[in-house]
Coordinates of C-alpha atoms in Angstrom, one line a residue:
M109 CA -0.1 0.5 0.4
L110 CA 1.3 3.6 -0.9
I111 CA -0.3 6.6 0.9
G112 CA 0.9 10.1 -0.1
N113 CA 0.1 13.4 -1.7
S114 CA 1.3 14.5 -5.3
H115 CA 5.0 12.2 -4.3
V116 CA 3.2 9.2 -5.0
G117 CA 3.4 9.8 -8.9
P118 CA 7.3 9.3 -9.1
Y119 CA 6.3 5.5 -8.2
L120 CA 3.3 4.9 -9.8
N121 CA 4.8 6.3 -12.7
A122 CA 8.0 3.7 -12.7
L123 CA 5.8 0.7 -11.6
K124 CA 3.8 2.3 -15.7
H125 CA 7.3 2.3 -17.1
A126 CA 9.8 0.5 -15.8
E127 CA 9.3 -2.4 -18.1
G128 CA 9.5 -5.1 -15.1
E129 CA 12.5 -3.6 -13.2
V130 CA 10.1 -3.2 -10.2
A131 CA 9.1 -6.1 -8.5
L132 CA 6.4 -4.8 -6.7
D133 CA 2.7 -4.5 -6.9
L134 CA 1.0 -1.2 -4.6
D135 CA -2.3 0.1 -4.0
C136 CA -2.6 3.5 -3.9
I137 CA -4.5 6.0 -1.6
A138 CA -3.3 9.8 -2.3
A139 CA -4.8 13.3 -2.5
F140 CA -3.2 16.9 -4.1
G141 CA -1.7 18.6 -0.6
D142 CA -2.8 18.5 2.3
G143 CA -6.0 16.3 1.0
L144 CA -5.9 13.4 3.0
E145 CA -5.7 15.8 6.3
R146 CA -9.2 14.5 7.3
Y147 CA -8.2 10.9 7.5
T148 CA -9.3 8.2 10.2
I149 CA -8.8 4.4 11.1
E150 CA -11.5 3.0 12.2
D151 CA -11.4 -0.8 12.8
G152 CA -8.3 -1.4 10.9
V153 CA -9.3 0.8 8.3
F154 CA -7.9 3.7 6.3
C155 CA -10.4 5.9 5.3
G156 CA -8.9 9.1 3.5
N157 CA -12.3 11.1 3.9
I158 CA -11.2 12.9 0.1
L159 CA -13.9 16.0 -0.2
D160 CA -13.0 15.5 -3.7
P161 CA -13.8 11.8 -5.3
K162 CA -11.2 13.4 -8.4
V163 CA -8.7 13.8 -6.4
T164 CA -8.4 10.0 -5.8
G165 CA -7.8 8.5 -9.4
R166 CA -10.2 6.0 -9.0
K167 CA -12.9 4.6 -11.2
G168 CA -10.4 2.4 -13.1
K169 CA -10.1 5.2 -15.8
G170 CA -7.0 6.4 -15.0
P171 CA -3.2 4.8 -16.3
F172 CA -2.0 4.1 -12.8
P173 CA -2.8 1.0 -10.5
G174 CA -4.8 2.4 -7.6
S175 CA -7.7 2.0 -5.0
D176 CA -10.6 4.0 -3.9
A177 CA -9.6 6.3 -0.5
R178 CA -10.3 3.1 1.9
A179 CA -7.9 0.3 2.6
V180 CA -8.4 -2.5 5.0
L181 CA -4.5 -2.5 6.7
K182 CA -4.4 -6.1 7.3
D183 CA -4.8 -7.0 3.8
Y184 CA -1.0 -5.2 3.0
D185 CA 2.5 -6.8 4.1
V186 CA 4.0 -3.2 3.8
V187 CA 2.5 0.3 3.7
L188 CA 4.5 3.1 2.0
L189 CA 4.3 6.9 2.4
T190 CA 5.6 9.6 0.8
G191 CA 5.5 13.4 0.5
L192 CA 3.0 15.1 3.3
R193 CA 5.1 17.6 4.0
F194 CA 8.0 15.4 5.5
S195 CA 10.8 17.0 3.7
I196 CA 14.2 18.9 3.5
F197 CA 11.6 21.9 3.3
Q198 CA 10.5 21.6 6.6
V199 CA 14.8 21.8 8.1
I200 CA 15.9 24.4 5.7
R201 CA 13.2 27.0 7.5
V202 CA 15.2 26.5 10.4
F203 CA 18.6 27.2 9.3
R204 CA 17.1 30.2 7.8
D205 CA 17.5 31.7 11.1
L206 CA 19.7 29.8 13.0
G207 CA 23.1 28.2 13.3
L208 CA 25.4 26.1 15.1
V209 CA 29.3 27.0 16.0
T210 CA 29.9 24.4 13.9
M211 CA 28.6 25.8 10.8
D212 CA 30.8 28.5 9.0
S213 CA 28.1 31.3 9.0
S214 CA 27.9 31.3 12.3
R215 CA 31.3 30.1 13.9
D216 CA 31.2 32.9 16.1
Y217 CA 29.3 35.6 17.4
A218 CA 30.3 38.7 15.1
T219 CA 30.1 35.7 11.9
A220 CA 26.4 35.1 12.8
A221 CA 25.6 38.9 13.5
E222 CA 27.0 39.2 10.2
N223 CA 24.7 36.6 8.3
G224 CA 21.6 37.8 10.4
V225 CA 21.6 34.3 12.6
T226 CA 21.3 33.2 15.9
L227 CA 23.1 31.2 17.6
V228 CA 21.6 28.0 19.1
S229 CA 22.8 24.8 21.0
E230 CA 23.1 21.9 18.8
A231 CA 20.3 20.1 20.9
L232 CA 17.6 23.5 20.5
L233 CA 18.3 23.4 16.7
H234 CA 17.5 19.7 16.6
R235 CA 14.4 19.8 19.0
L236 CA 12.8 22.9 16.5
I237 CA 13.9 20.6 13.7
A238 CA 12.0 17.2 15.5
E239 CA 9.1 19.3 16.2
R240 CA 8.6 20.3 12.5
L241 CA 9.1 16.9 11.6
S242 CA 6.9 15.3 14.2
G243 CA 4.0 17.9 13.3
S244 CA 3.9 16.5 10.0
L245 CA 1.1 15.3 8.4
M246 CA 3.4 12.1 7.5
M247 CA 4.4 11.6 10.7
Q248 CA 0.6 11.5 12.3
I249 CA -0.4 9.4 9.4
A250 CA 2.2 7.1 10.4
R251 CA 1.9 6.8 13.8
D252 CA -1.7 5.9 13.5
I253 CA -0.9 3.2 11.0
R254 CA 1.9 2.1 13.3
A255 CA -1.0 1.7 15.8
A256 CA -3.3 -0.2 13.9
T257 CA -0.9 -2.8 12.6
D258 CA 1.9 -4.5 12.2
A259 CA 3.1 -4.3 9.1
P260 CA 6.3 -2.4 8.1
I261 CA 5.7 0.8 7.6
L262 CA 8.6 2.6 5.3
V263 CA 8.6 6.2 4.6
L264 CA 10.1 7.1 1.2
A265 CA 12.5 10.2 1.0
Q266 CA 10.7 13.6 -0.9
P267 CA 13.5 14.4 -3.3
R268 CA 15.2 17.7 -2.9
P269 CA 14.8 20.0 -4.8
T270 CA 17.0 20.9 -8.1
R271 CA 19.4 23.9 -8.8
Q272 CA 16.4 25.8 -10.1
V273 CA 15.3 26.6 -6.7
L274 CA 18.0 28.8 -6.9
V275 CA 17.3 31.3 -9.7
E276 CA 15.8 34.5 -8.8
G277 CA 12.0 34.9 -8.6
T278 CA 11.6 30.9 -6.9
R279 CA 10.7 31.8 -4.2
F280 CA 13.1 29.2 -1.9
E281 CA 15.4 32.0 -0.4
T282 CA 16.1 29.8 2.0
F283 CA 18.0 27.3 -0.2
C284 CA 19.6 30.3 -1.8
N285 CA 21.2 31.0 1.6
A286 CA 22.5 28.2 2.6
E287 CA 23.9 27.4 -1.0
E288 CA 25.4 30.6 -1.0
R289 CA 27.1 29.8 2.7
G290 CA 28.3 26.4 1.6
E291 CA 25.9 24.9 4.2
G292 CA 23.6 22.2 2.0
D293 CA 25.7 19.7 2.6
F294 CA 26.0 20.1 6.8
V295 CA 21.8 20.7 6.5
S296 CA 21.3 17.5 4.3
K297 CA 22.8 15.9 7.0
T298 CA 21.0 16.8 9.3
Y299 CA 17.6 16.3 7.9
E300 CA 18.8 13.0 7.1
R301 CA 20.2 12.0 10.8
L302 CA 16.8 13.5 12.4
A303 CA 14.5 11.8 9.6
Q304 CA 16.2 8.3 10.1
E305 CA 15.5 8.8 14.3
L306 CA 12.2 10.2 14.2
C307 CA 11.2 7.6 12.1
A308 CA 12.9 4.5 14.1
G309 CA 11.2 6.1 17.5
I310 CA 7.9 4.7 16.2
A311 CA 9.1 1.9 14.3
A312 CA 9.4 2.7 10.8
H313 CA 11.6 3.0 8.3
Y314 CA 13.1 5.6 6.7
V315 CA 14.5 4.9 3.1
P316 CA 16.6 7.7 2.1
Q317 CA 17.1 9.1 -1.1
P318 CA 20.2 6.9 -3.3
P319 CA 23.5 9.1 -2.7
G320 CA 23.4 8.8 -6.8
T321 CA 20.6 10.9 -7.2
I322 CA 22.1 13.9 -4.7
D323 CA 23.8 16.7 -6.3
G324 CA 26.1 18.5 -4.0
G325 CA 24.1 17.6 -0.8
M326 CA 21.3 19.8 -0.7
F327 CA 19.9 18.9 -4.4
T328 CA 18.3 16.1 -6.2
D329 CA 20.2 15.9 -9.7
T330 CA 18.0 17.5 -12.6
S331 CA 18.2 14.0 -14.8
Y332 CA 15.9 12.8 -12.0
M333 CA 13.6 15.9 -12.4
M334 CA 12.9 15.9 -15.5
G335 CA 9.8 15.0 -17.5
T336 CA 7.9 14.5 -14.4
L337 CA 4.4 13.0 -14.7
R338 CA 2.2 13.6 -12.0
P339 CA -0.9 11.2 -11.7
P340 CA -3.5 12.1 -13.8
F341 CA -5.7 13.5 -10.2
W342 CA -4.3 16.4 -10.4
K343 CA -5.3 19.4 -12.9
K344 CA -1.9 20.7 -13.3
N345 CA 0.2 17.2 -14.7
G346 CA 4.0 17.4 -15.5
R347 CA 6.7 20.1 -16.4
P348 CA 9.7 19.6 -18.3
V349 CA 11.8 20.3 -15.2
D350 CA 9.8 20.0 -11.6
F351 CA 11.3 22.0 -8.6
R352 CA 9.7 19.1 -6.1
H353 CA 8.6 16.0 -7.8
G354 CA 11.0 12.9 -9.1
N355 CA 10.4 11.3 -12.3
A356 CA 9.7 7.6 -13.2
R357 CA 13.5 7.2 -12.9
Y358 CA 14.0 8.8 -9.8
G359 CA 10.8 6.4 -8.7
A360 CA 12.5 3.4 -9.9
R361 CA 16.1 3.9 -7.6
M362 CA 13.7 4.5 -4.8
L363 CA 11.4 1.2 -5.0
K364 CA 14.8 -0.6 -5.6
H365 CA 15.8 0.5 -1.8
V366 CA 12.4 -0.1 -0.9
A367 CA 12.9 -4.2 -2.6
R368 CA 16.3 -4.4 -0.5
E369 CA 15.1 -2.9 2.4
L370 CA 12.7 -5.1 2.7
E371 CA 14.7 -8.3 2.5
T372 CA 16.5 -7.1 5.8
L373 CA 12.6 -6.8 7.5

């Protein structure tokens, strides 16, 4: 079972176009943005409670595999979750104003002041990041699913953005600032560490973005974000290069990681 928002696109596209490279059979429940925020789990049944039925891509008319917005959790051997506000996008906002002495931009008080950064302790910075990630729709759903089933829960990394977010006018100034300060790798490693710890804390498994898809720590190689096609239940369907969403190639790489992960569980 795959549950998420528009970030299910790479996986559904990989299953459709990977020509048998990925040996997984997935049903899917997804909704744009926070469309699953009204979900419930009653008697072991996950109910999406999506207001607009069109966003589920159901009725058997779309080109993607899927189910309606209900799933009996005991019927599935594994639950995959992706997107749903659990990403490096949440972490980067903390680094906009705060820093540690281990970072070049805030190695001392004078440097921090010059860069408009407030020095904080590592414990506080990690706590703030953990609070952001823990409050995401992803973690809410993961915690509730864990209480309803013993099946493995795998949280699939939402891809980092492409370097196109550095282009003026894309409104991603937090990434621009971190890149200018040379802190992309530090931000990336901090996110990965805390994401793994938070998922482990609820008996879920975090599947990180494959190293070969990462460009300079904080970004995704553009080749994995070209020719994206979001599932047909969204009005805007695909872009030549997508700032946020992976393509079928990215989905295939991640699903291979998932298959290997499942062999060890």
